[in-house]
Tab-separated table of C-alpha atoms in Angstrom:
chain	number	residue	atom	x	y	z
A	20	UNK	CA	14.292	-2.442	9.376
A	21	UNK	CA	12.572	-1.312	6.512
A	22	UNK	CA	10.911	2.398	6.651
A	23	UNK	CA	7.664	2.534	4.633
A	24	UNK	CA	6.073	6.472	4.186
A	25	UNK	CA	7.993	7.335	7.552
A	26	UNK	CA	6.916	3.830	9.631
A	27	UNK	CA	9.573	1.261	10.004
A	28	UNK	CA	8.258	-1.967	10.039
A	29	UNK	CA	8.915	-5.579	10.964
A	30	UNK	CA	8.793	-8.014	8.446
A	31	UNK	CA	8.532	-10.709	10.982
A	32	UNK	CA	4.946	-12.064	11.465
A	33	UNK	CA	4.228	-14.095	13.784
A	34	UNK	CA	0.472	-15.370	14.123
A	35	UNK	CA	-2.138	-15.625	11.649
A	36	UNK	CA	-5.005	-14.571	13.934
A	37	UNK	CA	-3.918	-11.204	14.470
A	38	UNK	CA	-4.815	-10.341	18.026
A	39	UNK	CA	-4.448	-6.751	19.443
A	40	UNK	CA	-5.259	-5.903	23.174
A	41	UNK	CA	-7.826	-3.187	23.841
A	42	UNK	CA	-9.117	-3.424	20.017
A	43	UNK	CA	-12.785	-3.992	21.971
A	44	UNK	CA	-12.251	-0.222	22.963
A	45	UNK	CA	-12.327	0.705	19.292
A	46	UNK	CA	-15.863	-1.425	18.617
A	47	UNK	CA	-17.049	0.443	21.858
A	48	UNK	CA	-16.187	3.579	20.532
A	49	UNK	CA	-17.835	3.534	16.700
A	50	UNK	CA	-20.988	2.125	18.750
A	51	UNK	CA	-21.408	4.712	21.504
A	52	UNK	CA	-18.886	7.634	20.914
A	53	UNK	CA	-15.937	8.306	22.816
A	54	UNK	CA	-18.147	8.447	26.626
A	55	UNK	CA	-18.753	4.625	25.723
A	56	UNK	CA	-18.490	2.399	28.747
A	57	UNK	CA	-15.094	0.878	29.186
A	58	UNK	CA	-15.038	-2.906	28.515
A	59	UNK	CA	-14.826	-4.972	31.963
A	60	UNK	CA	-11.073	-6.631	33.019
A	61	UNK	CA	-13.328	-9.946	32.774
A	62	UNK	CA	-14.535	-9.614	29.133
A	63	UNK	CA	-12.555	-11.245	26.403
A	64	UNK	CA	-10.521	-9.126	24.742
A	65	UNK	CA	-12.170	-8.807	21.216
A	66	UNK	CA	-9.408	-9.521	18.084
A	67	UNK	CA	-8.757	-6.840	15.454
A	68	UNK	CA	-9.913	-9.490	13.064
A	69	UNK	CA	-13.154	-9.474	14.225
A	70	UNK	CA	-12.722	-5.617	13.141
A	71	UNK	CA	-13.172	-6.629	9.901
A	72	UNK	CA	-16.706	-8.170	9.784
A	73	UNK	CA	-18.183	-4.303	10.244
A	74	UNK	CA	-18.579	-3.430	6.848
A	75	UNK	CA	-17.981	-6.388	5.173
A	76	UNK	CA	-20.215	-7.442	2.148
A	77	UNK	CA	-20.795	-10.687	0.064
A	78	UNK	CA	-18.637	-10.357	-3.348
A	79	UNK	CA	-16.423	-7.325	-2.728
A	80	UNK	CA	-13.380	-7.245	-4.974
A	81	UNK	CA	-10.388	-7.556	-2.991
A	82	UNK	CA	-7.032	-6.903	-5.218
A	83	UNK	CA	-3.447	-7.331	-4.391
A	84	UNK	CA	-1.399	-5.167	-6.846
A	85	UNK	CA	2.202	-6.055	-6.776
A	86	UNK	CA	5.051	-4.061	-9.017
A	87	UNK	CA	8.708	-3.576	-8.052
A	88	UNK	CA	9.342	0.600	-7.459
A	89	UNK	CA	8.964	2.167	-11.265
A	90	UNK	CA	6.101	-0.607	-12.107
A	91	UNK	CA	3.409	2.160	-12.756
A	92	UNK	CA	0.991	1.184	-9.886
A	93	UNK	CA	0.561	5.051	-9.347
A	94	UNK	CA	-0.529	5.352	-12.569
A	95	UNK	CA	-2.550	2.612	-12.690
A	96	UNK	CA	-3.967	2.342	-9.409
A	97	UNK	CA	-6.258	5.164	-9.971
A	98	UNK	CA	-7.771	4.073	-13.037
A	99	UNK	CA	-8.719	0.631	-10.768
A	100	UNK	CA	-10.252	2.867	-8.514
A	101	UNK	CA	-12.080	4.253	-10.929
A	102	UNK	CA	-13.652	1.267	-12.531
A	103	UNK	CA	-14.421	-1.204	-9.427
A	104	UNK	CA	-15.246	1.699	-6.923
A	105	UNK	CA	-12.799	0.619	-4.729
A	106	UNK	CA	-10.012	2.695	-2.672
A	107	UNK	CA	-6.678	1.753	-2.998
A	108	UNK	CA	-5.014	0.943	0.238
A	109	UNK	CA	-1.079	1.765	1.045
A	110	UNK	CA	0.310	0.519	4.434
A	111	UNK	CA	2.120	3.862	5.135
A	112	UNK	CA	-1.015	5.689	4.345
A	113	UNK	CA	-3.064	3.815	6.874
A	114	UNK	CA	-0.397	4.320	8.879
A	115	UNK	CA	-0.588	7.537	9.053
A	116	UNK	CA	-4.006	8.121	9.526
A	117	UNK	CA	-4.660	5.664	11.756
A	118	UNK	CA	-1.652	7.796	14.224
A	119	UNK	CA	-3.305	10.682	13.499
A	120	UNK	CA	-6.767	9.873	13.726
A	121	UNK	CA	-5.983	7.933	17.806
A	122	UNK	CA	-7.558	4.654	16.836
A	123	UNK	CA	-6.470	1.762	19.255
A	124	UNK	CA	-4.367	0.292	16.877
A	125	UNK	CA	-2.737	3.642	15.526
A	126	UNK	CA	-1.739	4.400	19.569
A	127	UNK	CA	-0.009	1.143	19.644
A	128	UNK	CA	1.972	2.182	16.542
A	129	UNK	CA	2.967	5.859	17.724
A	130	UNK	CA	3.950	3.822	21.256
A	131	UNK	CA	6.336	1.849	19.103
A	132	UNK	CA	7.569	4.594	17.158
A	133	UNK	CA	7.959	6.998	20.069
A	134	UNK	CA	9.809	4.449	21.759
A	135	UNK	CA	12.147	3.146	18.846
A	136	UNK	CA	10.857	0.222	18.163
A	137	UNK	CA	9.283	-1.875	15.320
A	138	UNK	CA	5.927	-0.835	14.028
A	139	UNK	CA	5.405	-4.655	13.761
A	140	UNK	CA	3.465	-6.345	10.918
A	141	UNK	CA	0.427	-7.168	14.171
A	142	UNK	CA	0.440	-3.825	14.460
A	143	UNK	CA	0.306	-3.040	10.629
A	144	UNK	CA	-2.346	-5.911	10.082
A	145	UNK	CA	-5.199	-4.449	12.989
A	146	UNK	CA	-4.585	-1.455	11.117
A	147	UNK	CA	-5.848	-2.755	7.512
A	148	UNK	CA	-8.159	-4.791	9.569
A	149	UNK	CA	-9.604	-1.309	11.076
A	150	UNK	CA	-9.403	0.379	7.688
A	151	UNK	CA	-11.101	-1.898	5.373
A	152	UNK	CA	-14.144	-1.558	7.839
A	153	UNK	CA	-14.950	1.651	6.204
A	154	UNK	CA	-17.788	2.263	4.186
A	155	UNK	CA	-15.649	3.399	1.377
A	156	UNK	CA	-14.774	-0.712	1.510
A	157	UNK	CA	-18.109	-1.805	0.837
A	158	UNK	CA	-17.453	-2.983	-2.598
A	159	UNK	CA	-13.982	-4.141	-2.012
A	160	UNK	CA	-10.414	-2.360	-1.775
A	161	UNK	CA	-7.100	-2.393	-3.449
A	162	UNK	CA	-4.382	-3.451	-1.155
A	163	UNK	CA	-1.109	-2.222	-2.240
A	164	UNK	CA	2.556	-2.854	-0.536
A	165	UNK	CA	1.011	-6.114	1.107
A	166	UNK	CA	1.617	-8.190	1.941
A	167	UNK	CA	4.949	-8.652	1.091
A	168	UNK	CA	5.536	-12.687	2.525
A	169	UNK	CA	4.238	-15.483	2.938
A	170	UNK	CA	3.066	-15.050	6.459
A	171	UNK	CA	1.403	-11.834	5.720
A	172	UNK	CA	-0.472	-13.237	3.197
A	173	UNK	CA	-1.886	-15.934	5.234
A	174	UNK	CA	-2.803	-13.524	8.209
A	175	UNK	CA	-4.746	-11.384	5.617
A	176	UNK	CA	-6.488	-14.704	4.313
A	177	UNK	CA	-7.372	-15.351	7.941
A	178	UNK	CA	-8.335	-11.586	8.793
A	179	UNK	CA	-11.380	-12.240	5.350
A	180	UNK	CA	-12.231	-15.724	6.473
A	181	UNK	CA	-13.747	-13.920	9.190
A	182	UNK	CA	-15.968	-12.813	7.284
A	183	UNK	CA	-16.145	-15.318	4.164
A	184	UNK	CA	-14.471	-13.257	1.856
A	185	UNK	CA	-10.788	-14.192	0.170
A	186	UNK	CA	-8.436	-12.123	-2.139
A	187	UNK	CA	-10.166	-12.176	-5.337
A	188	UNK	CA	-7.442	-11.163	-8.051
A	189	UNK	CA	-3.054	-10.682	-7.766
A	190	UNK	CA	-2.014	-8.425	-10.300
A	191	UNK	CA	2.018	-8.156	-10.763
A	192	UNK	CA	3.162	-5.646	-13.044
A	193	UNK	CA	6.042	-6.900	-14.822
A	194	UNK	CA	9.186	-4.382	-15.991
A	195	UNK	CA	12.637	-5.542	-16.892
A	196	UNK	CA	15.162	-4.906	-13.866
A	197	UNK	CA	17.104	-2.719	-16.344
A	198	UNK	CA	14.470	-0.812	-17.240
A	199	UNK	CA	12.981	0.313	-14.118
A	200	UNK	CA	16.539	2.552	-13.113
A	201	UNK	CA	15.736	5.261	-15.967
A	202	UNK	CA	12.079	5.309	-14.525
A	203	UNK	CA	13.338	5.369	-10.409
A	204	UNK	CA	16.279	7.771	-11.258
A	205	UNK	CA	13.453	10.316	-13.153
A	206	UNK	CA	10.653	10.104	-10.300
A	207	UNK	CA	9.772	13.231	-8.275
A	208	UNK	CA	6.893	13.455	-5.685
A	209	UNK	CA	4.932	16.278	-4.309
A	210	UNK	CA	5.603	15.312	-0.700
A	211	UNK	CA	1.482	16.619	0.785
A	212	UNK	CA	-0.563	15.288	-2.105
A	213	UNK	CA	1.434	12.284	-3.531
A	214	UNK	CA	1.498	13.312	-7.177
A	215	UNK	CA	4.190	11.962	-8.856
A	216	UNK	CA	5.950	13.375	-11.500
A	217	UNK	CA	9.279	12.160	-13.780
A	218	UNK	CA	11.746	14.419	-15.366
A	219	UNK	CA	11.626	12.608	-18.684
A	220	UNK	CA	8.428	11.102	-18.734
A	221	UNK	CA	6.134	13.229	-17.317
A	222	UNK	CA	7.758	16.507	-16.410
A	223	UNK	CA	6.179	19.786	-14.319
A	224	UNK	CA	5.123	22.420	-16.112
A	225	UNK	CA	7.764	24.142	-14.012
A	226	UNK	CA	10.538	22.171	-15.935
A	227	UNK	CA	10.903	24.143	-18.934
A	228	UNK	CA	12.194	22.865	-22.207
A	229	UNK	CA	16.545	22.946	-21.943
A	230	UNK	CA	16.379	23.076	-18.011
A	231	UNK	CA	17.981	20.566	-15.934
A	232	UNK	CA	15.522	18.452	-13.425
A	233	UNK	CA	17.378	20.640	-10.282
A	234	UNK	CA	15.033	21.525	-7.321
A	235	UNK	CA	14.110	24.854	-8.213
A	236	UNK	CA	12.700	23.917	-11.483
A	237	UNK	CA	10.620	20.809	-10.040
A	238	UNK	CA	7.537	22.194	-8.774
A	239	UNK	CA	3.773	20.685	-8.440
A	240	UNK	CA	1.457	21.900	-10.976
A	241	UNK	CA	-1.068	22.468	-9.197
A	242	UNK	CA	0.126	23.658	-5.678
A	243	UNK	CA	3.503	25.415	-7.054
A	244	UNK	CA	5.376	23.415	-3.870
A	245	UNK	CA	8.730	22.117	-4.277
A	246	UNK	CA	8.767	18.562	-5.107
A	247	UNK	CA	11.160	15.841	-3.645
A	248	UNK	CA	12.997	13.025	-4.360
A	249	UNK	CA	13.052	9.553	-2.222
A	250	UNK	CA	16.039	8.970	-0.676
A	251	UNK	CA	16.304	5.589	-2.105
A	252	UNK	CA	14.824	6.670	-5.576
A	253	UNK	CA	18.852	5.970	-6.466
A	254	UNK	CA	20.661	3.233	-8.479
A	255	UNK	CA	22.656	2.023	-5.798
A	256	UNK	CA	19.651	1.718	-3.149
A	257	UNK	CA	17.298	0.263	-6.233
A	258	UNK	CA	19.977	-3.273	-6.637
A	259	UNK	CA	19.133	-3.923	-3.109
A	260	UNK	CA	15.212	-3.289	-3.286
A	261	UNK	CA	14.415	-5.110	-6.953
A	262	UNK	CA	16.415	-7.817	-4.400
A	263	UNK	CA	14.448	-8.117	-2.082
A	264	UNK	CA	11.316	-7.209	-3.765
A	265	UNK	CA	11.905	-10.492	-6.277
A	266	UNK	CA	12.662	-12.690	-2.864
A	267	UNK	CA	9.647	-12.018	-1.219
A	268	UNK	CA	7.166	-11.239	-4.182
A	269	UNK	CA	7.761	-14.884	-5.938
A	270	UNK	CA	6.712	-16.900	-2.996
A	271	UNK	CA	3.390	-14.521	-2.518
A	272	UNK	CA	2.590	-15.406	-5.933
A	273	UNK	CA	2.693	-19.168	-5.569
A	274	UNK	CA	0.868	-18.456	-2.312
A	275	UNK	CA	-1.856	-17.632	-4.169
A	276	UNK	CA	-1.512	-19.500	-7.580
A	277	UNK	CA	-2.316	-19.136	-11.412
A	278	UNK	CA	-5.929	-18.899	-10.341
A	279	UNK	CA	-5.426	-15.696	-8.955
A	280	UNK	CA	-2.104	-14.127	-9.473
A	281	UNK	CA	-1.874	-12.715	-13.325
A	282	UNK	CA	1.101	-11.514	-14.424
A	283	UNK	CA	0.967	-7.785	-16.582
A	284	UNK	CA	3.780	-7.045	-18.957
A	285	UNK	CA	4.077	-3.095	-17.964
A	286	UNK	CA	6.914	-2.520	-20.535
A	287	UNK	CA	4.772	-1.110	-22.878
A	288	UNK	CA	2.233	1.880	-23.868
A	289	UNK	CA	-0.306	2.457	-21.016
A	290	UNK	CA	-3.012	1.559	-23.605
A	291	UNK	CA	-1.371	-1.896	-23.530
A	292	UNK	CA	-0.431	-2.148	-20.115
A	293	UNK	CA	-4.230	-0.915	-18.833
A	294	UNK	CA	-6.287	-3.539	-21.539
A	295	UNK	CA	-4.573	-6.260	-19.780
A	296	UNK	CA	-5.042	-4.928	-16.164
A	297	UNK	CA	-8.819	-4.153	-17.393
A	298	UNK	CA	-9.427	-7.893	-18.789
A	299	UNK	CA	-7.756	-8.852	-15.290
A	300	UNK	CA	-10.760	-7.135	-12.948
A	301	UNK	CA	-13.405	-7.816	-14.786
């Protein structure tokens, strides 16, 4: 299995209609606080799709931003944000908050994880379902590491159709395989925030002019924390992801179609590379 942020995750989906036992609990809950009745035995047990209605709005921009590791959606991403009003949306993220924060779905993930099994993609889809609630959502959301098949992508087209709503752009940034192993090999993180950093291309202030990129010169800016490398930010581990990244990406995009999915050379300036994504959302 794959490990996202910490989660390992199934890549085997296996409904569309993502259904989640005791996700009535959470609707409960936001309504009357956690001294809420608890739903009857009787009652049917309300779908994490159904999640997704709260919140929803007619016309919200709903974007799909693909890129093999090294694309630039960090970089990017924000500047999306920015313009539409929108949060961008990681799986591990949610994750993470969604375990830490005891919603009904995020207890069914720690479950699996404490017991050493597959945070599956059910599991990972009540969770986006949950999240995109929010009011933060209201005028859409950036969804970004899914999905990454087929399946996935219909689930999420069945978790909107809910509530009317469908995916309303793909945007695939697009760097040469060769290219993207100078940008992987560079990349640095600061582990608490997420800033991301590159040796070459956008150093630390803590990596001085002459210095190697070793540990003790590779500090945030900002908090003066050691930053970290991924342990597959390598060039050995990044043949086997730009593999399987190309296998499933391809068939998301023809999921979709021309209509939606646009293709962004990212092999150039950022000027370049942000005019197209720009003309793209508007």
């Amino acid at each position: 299995p794959k490990r996202i942020h910490g989660f390992t995750m199934g890549q085997k989906f296996s409904v569309v209609a993502v259904v989640v036992a005791g996700a009535v609990a959470a609707v409960k809950v936001a309504a009357n606080g956690d001294g809420g009745p608890k739903p009857k035995k009787n009652k049917t047990t309300t779908s994490v799709v159904e999640v997704t209605l709260v919140g929803a709005s007619p016309g919200r921009q709903i974007l799909i931003l693909f890129g093999p590791p090294g694309a630039g959606k960090g970089t990017h991403a924000p500047a999306i944000e920015k313009k539409l009003g929108t949060p961008q949306l990681s799986t591990g993220d949610m994750l993470r908050a969604a375990v830490s924060a005891g919603t009904t779905v995020g207890k069914l993930a720690k479950q699996a994880m404490e017991s050493g099994a597959l945070v599956t993609d059910e599991i990972v889809c009540g969770i986006i379902a949950e999240r995109i609630a929010n009011k933060d959502c209201a005028n859409g959301f950036i969804l970004d590491g899914f999905p990454r098949t087929v399946e996935q992508a219909k689930a999420l087209d069945a978790v909107l159709a809910k509530s009317g709503e469908s995916v309303t752009r793909v945007i695939e940034l697009k760097v040469p395989d060769a290219v993207l192993e100078e940008r992987i090999c560079g990349r640095w993180v600061h582990k608490n925030s997420g800033r991301s950093y590159h040796s070459k291309f956008a150093p630390p202030l803590s990596l001085k002019k002459g210095k190697l990129p070793k540990p003790k010169h590779m500090c945030d800016d900002l908090t003066s924390e050691p930053l970290v490398q991924r342990a597959d930010d390598t060039s050995t581990a990044l043949v086997a992801r730009l593999k399987a990244y190309h296998a499933q990406t391809v068939p998301v995009l023809e999921h979709y179609g021309p209509a939606k999915a646009v293709g962004v050379d990212a092999n150039r300036t950022m000027a370049l590379v942000w005019a197209d994504i720009d003309a793209a959302t508007n």
